[in-house]
XYZ file of C-alpha atoms in Angstrom:
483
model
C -31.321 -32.764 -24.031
C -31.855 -28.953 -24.793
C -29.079 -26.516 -25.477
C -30.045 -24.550 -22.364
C -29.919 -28.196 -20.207
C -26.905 -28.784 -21.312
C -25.528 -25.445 -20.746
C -26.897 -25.234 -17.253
C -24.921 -28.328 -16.230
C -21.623 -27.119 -18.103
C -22.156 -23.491 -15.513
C -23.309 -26.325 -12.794
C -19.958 -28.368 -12.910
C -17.552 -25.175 -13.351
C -19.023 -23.873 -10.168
C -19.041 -26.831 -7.981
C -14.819 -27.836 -9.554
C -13.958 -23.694 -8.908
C -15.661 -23.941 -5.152
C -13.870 -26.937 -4.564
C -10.632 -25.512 -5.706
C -11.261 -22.651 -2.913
C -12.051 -25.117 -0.047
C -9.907 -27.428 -1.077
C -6.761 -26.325 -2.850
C -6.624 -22.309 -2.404
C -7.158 -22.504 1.353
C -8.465 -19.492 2.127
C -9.936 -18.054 5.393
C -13.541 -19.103 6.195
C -14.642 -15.381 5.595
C -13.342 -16.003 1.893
C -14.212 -18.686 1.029
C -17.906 -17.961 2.128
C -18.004 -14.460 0.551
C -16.295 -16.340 -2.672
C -19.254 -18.997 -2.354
C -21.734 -16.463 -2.421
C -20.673 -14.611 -5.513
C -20.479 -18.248 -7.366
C -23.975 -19.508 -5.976
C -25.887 -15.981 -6.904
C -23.699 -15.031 -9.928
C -22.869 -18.760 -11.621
C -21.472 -17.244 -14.923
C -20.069 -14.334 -13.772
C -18.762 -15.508 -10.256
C -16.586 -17.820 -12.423
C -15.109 -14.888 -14.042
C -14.546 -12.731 -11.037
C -13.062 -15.757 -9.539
C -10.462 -16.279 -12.311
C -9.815 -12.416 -11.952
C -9.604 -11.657 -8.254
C -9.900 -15.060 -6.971
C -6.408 -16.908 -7.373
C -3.176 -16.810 -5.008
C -0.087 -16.423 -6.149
C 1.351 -19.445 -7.463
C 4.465 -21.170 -5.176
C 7.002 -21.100 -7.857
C 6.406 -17.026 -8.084
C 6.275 -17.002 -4.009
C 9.960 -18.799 -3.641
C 11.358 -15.996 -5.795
C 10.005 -13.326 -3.625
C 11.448 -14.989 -1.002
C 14.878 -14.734 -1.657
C 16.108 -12.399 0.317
C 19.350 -10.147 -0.404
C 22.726 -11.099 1.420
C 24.019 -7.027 2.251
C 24.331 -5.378 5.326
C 20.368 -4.879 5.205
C 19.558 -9.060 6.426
C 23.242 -8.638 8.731
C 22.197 -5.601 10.467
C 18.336 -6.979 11.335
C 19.608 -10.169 12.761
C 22.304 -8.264 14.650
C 19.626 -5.724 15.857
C 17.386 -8.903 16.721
C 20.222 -10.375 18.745
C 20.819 -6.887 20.603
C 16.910 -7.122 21.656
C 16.755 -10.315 22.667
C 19.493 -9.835 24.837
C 17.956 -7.155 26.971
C 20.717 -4.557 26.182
C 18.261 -2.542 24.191
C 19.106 0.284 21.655
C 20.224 3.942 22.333
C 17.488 6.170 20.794
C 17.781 9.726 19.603
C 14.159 9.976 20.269
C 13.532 8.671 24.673
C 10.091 8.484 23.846
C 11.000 5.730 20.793
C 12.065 3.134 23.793
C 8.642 2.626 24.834
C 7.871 1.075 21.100
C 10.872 -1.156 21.611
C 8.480 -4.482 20.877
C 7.257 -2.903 17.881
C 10.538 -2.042 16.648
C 11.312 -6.032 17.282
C 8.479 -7.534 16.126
C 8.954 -5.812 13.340
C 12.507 -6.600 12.761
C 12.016 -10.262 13.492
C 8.569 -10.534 10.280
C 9.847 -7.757 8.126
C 13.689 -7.681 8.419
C 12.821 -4.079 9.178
C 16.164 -2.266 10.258
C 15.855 0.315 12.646
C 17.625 3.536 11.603
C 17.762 6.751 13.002
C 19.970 9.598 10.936
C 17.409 10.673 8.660
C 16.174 13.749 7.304
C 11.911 13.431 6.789
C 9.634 15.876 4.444
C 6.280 15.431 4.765
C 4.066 16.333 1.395
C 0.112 16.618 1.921
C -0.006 18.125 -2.385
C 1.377 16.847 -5.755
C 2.194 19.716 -7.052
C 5.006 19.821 -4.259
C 5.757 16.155 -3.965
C 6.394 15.980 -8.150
C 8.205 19.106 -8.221
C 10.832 18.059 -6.100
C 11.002 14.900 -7.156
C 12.099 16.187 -11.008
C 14.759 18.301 -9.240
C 16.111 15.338 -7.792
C 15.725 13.651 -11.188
C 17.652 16.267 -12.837
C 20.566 16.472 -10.631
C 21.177 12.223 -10.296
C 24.254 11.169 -11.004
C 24.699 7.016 -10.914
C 21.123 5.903 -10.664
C 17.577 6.479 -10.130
C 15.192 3.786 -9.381
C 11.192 3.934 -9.785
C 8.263 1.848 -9.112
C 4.872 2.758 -9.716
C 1.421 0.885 -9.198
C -0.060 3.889 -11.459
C 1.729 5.482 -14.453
C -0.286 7.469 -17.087
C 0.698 8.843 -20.225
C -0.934 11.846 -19.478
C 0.477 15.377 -18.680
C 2.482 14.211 -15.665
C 3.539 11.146 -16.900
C 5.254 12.682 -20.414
C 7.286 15.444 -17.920
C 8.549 12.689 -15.695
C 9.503 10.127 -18.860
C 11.222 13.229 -20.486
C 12.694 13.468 -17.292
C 14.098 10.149 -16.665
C 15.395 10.225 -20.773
C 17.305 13.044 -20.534
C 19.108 11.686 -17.495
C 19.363 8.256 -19.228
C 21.338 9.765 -22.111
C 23.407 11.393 -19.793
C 24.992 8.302 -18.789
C 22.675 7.454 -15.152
C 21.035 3.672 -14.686
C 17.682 4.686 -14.831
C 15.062 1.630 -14.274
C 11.192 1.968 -14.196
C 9.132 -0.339 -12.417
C 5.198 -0.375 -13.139
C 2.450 -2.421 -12.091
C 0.589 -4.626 -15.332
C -2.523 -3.893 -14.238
C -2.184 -0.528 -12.233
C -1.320 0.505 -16.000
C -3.285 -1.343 -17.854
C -4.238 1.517 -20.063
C -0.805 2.711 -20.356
C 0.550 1.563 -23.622
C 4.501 -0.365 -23.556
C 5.033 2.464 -26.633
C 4.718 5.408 -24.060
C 8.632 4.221 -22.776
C 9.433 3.463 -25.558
C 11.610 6.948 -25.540
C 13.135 6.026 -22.349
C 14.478 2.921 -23.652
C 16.034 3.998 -26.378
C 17.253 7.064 -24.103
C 19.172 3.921 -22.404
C 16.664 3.111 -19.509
C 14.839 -0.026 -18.416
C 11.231 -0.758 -18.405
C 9.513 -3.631 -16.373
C 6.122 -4.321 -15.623
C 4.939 -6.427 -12.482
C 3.087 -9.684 -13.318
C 2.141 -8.866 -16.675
C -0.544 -9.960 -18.896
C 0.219 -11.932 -22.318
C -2.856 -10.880 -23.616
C -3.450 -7.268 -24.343
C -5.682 -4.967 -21.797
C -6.529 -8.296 -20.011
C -4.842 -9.495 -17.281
C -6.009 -12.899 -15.060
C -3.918 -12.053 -12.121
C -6.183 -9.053 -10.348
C -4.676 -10.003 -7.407
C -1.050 -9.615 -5.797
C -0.412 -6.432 -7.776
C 2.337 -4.103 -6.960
C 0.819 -1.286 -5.098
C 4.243 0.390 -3.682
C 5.600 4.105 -4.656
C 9.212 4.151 -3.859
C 11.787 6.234 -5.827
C 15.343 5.394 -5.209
C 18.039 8.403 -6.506
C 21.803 7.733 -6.261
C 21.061 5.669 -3.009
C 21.047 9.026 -1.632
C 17.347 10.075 -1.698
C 14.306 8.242 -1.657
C 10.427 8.695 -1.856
C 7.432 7.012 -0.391
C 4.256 7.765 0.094
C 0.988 7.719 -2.100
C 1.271 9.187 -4.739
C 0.972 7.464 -7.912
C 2.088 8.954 -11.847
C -0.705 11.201 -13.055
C -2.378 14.481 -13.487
C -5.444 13.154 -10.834
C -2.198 13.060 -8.271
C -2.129 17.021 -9.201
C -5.711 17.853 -8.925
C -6.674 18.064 -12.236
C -8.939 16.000 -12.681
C -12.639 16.862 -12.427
C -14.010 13.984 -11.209
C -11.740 14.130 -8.158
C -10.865 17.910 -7.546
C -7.916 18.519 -5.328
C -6.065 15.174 -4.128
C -5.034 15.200 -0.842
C -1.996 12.729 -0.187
C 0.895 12.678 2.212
C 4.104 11.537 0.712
C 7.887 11.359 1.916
C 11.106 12.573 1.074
C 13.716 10.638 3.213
C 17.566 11.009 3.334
C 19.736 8.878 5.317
C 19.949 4.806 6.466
C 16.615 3.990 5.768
C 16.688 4.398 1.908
C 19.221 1.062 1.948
C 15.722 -0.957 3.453
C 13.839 1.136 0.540
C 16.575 0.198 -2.236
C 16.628 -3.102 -1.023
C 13.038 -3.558 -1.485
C 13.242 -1.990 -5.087
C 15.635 -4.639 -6.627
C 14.270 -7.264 -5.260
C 10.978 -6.192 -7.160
C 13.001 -5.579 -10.003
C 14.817 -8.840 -10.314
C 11.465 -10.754 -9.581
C 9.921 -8.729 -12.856
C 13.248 -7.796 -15.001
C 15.152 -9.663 -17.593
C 18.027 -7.691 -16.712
C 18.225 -8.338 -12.933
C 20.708 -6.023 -10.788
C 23.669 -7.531 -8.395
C 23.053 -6.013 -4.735
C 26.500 -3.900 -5.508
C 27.916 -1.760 -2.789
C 27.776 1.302 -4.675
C 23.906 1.147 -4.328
C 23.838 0.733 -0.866
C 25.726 4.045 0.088
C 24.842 4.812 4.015
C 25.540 8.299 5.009
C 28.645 9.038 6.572
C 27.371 11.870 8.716
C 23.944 12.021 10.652
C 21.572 13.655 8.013
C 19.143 14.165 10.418
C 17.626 12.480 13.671
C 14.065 10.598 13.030
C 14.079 7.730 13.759
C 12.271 4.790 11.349
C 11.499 1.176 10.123
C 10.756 0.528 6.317
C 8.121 -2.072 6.397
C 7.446 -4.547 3.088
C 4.525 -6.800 3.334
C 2.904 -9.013 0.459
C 1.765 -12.608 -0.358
C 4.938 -13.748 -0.563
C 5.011 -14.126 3.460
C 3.501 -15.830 6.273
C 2.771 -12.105 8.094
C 0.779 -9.908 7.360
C 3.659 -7.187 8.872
C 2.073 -3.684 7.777
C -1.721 -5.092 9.513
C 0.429 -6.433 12.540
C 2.143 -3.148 12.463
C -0.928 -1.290 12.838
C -2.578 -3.479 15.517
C 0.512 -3.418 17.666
C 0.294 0.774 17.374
C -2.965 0.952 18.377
C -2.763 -0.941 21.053
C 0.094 1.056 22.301
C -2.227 4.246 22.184
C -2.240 5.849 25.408
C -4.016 9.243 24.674
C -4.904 8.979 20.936
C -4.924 7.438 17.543
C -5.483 9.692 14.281
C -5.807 7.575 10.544
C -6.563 8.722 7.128
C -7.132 5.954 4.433
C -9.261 5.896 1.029
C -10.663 2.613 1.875
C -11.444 0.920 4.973
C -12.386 -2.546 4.968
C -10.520 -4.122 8.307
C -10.230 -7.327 9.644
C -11.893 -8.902 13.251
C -8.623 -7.790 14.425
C -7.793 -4.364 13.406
C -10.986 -3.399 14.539
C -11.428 -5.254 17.914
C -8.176 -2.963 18.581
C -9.635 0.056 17.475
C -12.997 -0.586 19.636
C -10.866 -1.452 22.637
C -8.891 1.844 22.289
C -12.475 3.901 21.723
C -13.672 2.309 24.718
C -10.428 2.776 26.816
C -11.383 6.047 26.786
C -8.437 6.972 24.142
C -9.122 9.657 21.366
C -9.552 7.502 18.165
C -10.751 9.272 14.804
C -10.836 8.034 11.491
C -10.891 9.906 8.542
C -12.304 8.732 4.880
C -12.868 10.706 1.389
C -16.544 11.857 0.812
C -16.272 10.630 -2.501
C -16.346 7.448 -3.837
C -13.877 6.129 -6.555
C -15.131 2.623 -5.984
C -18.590 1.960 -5.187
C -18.565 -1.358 -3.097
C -15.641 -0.391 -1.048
C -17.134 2.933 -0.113
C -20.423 1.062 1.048
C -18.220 -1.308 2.799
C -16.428 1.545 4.458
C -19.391 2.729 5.202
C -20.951 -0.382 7.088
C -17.450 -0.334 9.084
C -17.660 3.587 10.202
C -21.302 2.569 12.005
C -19.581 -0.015 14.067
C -16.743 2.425 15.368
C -19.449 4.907 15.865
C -21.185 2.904 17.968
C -18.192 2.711 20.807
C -17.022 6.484 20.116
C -14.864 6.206 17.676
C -15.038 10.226 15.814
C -15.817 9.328 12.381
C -15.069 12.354 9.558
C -15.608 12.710 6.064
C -13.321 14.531 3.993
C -15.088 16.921 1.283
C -12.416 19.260 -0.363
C -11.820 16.772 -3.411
C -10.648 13.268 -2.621
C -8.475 11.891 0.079
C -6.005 9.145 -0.571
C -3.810 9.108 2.846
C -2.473 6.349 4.295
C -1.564 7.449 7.688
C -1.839 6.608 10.938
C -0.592 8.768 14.068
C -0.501 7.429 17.918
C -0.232 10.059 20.817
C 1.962 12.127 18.617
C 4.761 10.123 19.130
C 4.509 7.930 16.050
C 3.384 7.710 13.082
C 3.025 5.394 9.669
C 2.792 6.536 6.205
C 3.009 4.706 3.338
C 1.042 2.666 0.425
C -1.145 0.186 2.203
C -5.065 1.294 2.791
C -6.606 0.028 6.254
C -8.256 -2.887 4.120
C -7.955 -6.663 3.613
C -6.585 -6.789 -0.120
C -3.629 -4.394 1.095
C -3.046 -6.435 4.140
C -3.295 -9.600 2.352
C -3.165 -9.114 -1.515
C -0.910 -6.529 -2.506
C 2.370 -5.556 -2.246
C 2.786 -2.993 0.086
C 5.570 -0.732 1.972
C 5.390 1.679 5.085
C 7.846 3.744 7.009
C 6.930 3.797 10.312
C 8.430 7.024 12.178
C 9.669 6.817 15.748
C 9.983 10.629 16.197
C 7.741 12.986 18.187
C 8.196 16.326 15.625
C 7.447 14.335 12.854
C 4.264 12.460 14.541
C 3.415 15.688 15.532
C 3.520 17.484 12.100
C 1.623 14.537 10.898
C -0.760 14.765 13.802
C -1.123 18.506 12.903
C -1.850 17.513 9.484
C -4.567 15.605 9.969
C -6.340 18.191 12.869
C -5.872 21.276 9.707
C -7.918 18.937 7.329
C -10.823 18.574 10.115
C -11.392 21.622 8.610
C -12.269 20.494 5.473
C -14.276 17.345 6.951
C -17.627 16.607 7.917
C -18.061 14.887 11.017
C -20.077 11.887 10.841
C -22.421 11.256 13.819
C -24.307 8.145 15.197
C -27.498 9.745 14.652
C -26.776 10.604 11.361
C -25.505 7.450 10.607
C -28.596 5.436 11.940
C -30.765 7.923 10.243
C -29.793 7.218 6.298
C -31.683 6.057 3.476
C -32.754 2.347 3.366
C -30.837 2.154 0.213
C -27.643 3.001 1.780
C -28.184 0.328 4.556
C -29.004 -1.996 2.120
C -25.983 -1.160 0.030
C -23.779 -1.365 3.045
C -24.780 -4.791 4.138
C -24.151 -6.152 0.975
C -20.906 -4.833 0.441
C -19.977 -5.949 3.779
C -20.776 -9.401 2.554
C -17.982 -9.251 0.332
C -15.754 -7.386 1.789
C -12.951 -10.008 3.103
C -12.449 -9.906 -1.342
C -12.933 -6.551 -2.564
């Protein structure tokens, strides 16, 4: 027997025991496990290796520690709010137009233990130049603790200010912990905190690798942006750590973002969230004091809101139900921005029922690519929403990253998860959902002032591109339920 015989049998048997393992073991959807079949049976050395990378869930014994959930007033207050619902005495709402939502604001209390707040205080940032520089005031003036997790954090420009940042407050006496994603900073060396530590601060990264600048666990990464300061302020959005977040970096140009700045109630759902991603990551886990839990005494302001966690770690996929259960609430119109859009059957079934309703639906994706076979398979996803009326534009001044979605101006989601399968299913994600007319409206407004820096894709633009595009497209839509 030749060398090559023998090899091809050795490449035949790890294919056929790794596709067994995904019908048999992993379980995944039909659409997965076919577009996982497809990579093995065309690429047989390299599937293997992309399987091993992006292929594997997260194991059970990780999952029952992300299940443990906290014992404040956070799990107390959603089963007392669940209880009030079911009832049929309802909620009194700052907001009259937030009753309508009323399912929405249960369904997502009863799959996300989302509490429903509504004395906060809302900025909305579209810039990082903005979002960072108040974000090191806040730094500067914190006083018991500041909490930060990241999926990027570069040891570039932005990332040395905000490290010198968090030091100097360290050494000042404040808990400052930093929470980063293993393979969202995979190029970010441990040394770069290394000043922060010995400033008195705490470094963990999310699922990390043993071996250096190689990690085997591609999926269920840590893709949320919260900052936590004093238990006072908090930040969501996304943003990530970097001078691309700024808009200097060439290949990208300006980045266009939207980010918030909250103050009141919902920051305990956002702190919450943060040390329980903290103790599932940390060798120094945190005790869910009091003192980090401080709810306002006074209204801080009026919007209305739900902080909404999804991940692996669940049975619901809460941010995609979130979104399904908007847009089917849609009455006049439905406005989203996202880098990548890859949805499932179900998403967009709702968004082609809206389109043909005869509601206003647009969707709005970068121009440019930062990775190739999602924008194809964005692509192949835009000519099926075109094809019912759905307005399709392309953003063009430098590269959008957005995560928003806006119904009839009355409310509106922003947060870290993309319209696309791996955020719905993969990652670990976080939205606040806003049930508050000014601020859907200023988000609504938003997105009509960057039509202006859009070009509007048409159906007969769209059915008259290259081959190569088309080509691209279909195969990227192939293998889009694992991209």
């Amino acid at each position: 027997m030749s060398v090559l015989h023998l090899l091809y049998i050795v490449i035949f048997v790890v294919d056929v025991a790794t596709a067994a393992a995904i019908i048999f073991v992993e379980r995944h959807n039909a659409a997965v496990t076919w577009a996982w079949l497809m990579v093995l049976l065309f690429i047989p050395i390299g599937g293997f290796i992309l399987y091993v990378l992006f292929g594997q869930h997260i194991s059970r014994f990780r999952l029952a520690r992300f299940r443990l959930r906290n014992a404040t007033w956070v799990a107390r207050l959603a089963e007392r709010q669940q209880r009030q619902l079911a009832s049929g005495g309802g909620m009194q709402y700052n907001d009259p137009a937030a009753k309508q939502y009323q399912d929405l604001i249960a369904m997502n209390l009863t799959t996300a233990y989302a509490v429903y707040t509504q004395d906060n205080a809302v900025q909305v940032f579209t810039n990082g130049k903005d979002k960072f520089e108040a974000l090191l005031a806040d730094i500067a003036r914190a006083q018991d603790h500041i909490h930060l997790e990241y999926y990027i954090f570069r040891p570039d420009g932005l990332g040395q200010r905000l490290v010198t940042a968090l030091a100097e407050r360290a050494k000042a006496g404040v808990e400052v912990r930093l929470l980063y994603d293993a393979v969202g900073c995979a190029w970010t060396p441990k040394s770069f905190f290394h000043r922060l530590e010995a400033a008195g601060g705490q470094v963990a990264a999310f699922f990390p690798s043993r071996i250096p600048y190689i990690n085997l666990r591609m999926n269920n990464r840590n893709h949320r942006k919260v900052v936590v300061i004093d238990g006072k302020i908090a930040y969501v959005g996304g943003f990530n750590v970097g001078d691309e977040y700024l808009g200097r970096v060439e290949r990208f140009g300006f980045w266009r973002d939207t980010h918030l700045r909250i103050t009141g109630s919902a920051i305990v759902e956002l702190q919450s969230i943060f040390l329980l991603d903290w103790n599932s990551s940390s060798r120094f886990p945190i005790e869910f004091e009091d003192r980090y839990f401080r709810r306002a005494q006074t209204s801080l302001g009026g919007v209305g809101m739900q902080v909404v966690a999804s991940g692996p770690d669940t049975a619901w996929e809460q941010i995609r139900n979130a979104y399904i259960k908007m847009i089917y609430a849609a009455k006049q119109s439905i406005y989203i921005q996202t880098p990548y859009f890859i949805p499932d059957d179900s998403l967009l079934t709702a968004l082609k029922t809206a389109a043909l309703s005869g509601i206003d639906v647009r969707v709005m994706l970068p121009q440019k690519a930062d990775h190739i076979w999602v924008f194809w398979a964005s692509r192949f996803y835009l000519g099926e929403l075109l094809q019912v009326g759905v307005k399709c534009y392309l953003y063009g001044d430098g590269f959008l990253h957005a995560k928003t979605v806006v119904v009839d101006r009355a409310i509106a989601s922003v947060g870290t998860a993309n319209i696309d399968i791996r955020s719905f299913k993969l990652n670990f994600e976080v939205n606040a959902i806003l049930y508050d007319r000014a601020k859907a409206g200023e988000l609504a407004d938003i997105f009509e002032q960057d039509l202006a820096k859009c070009d509007r894709l048409t159906l007969k633009m769209y059915n008259g591109r290259p081959r190569f595009e088309r080509i691209a497209e279909s195969c990227a839509r192939l293998l889009s339920p694992i991209l």
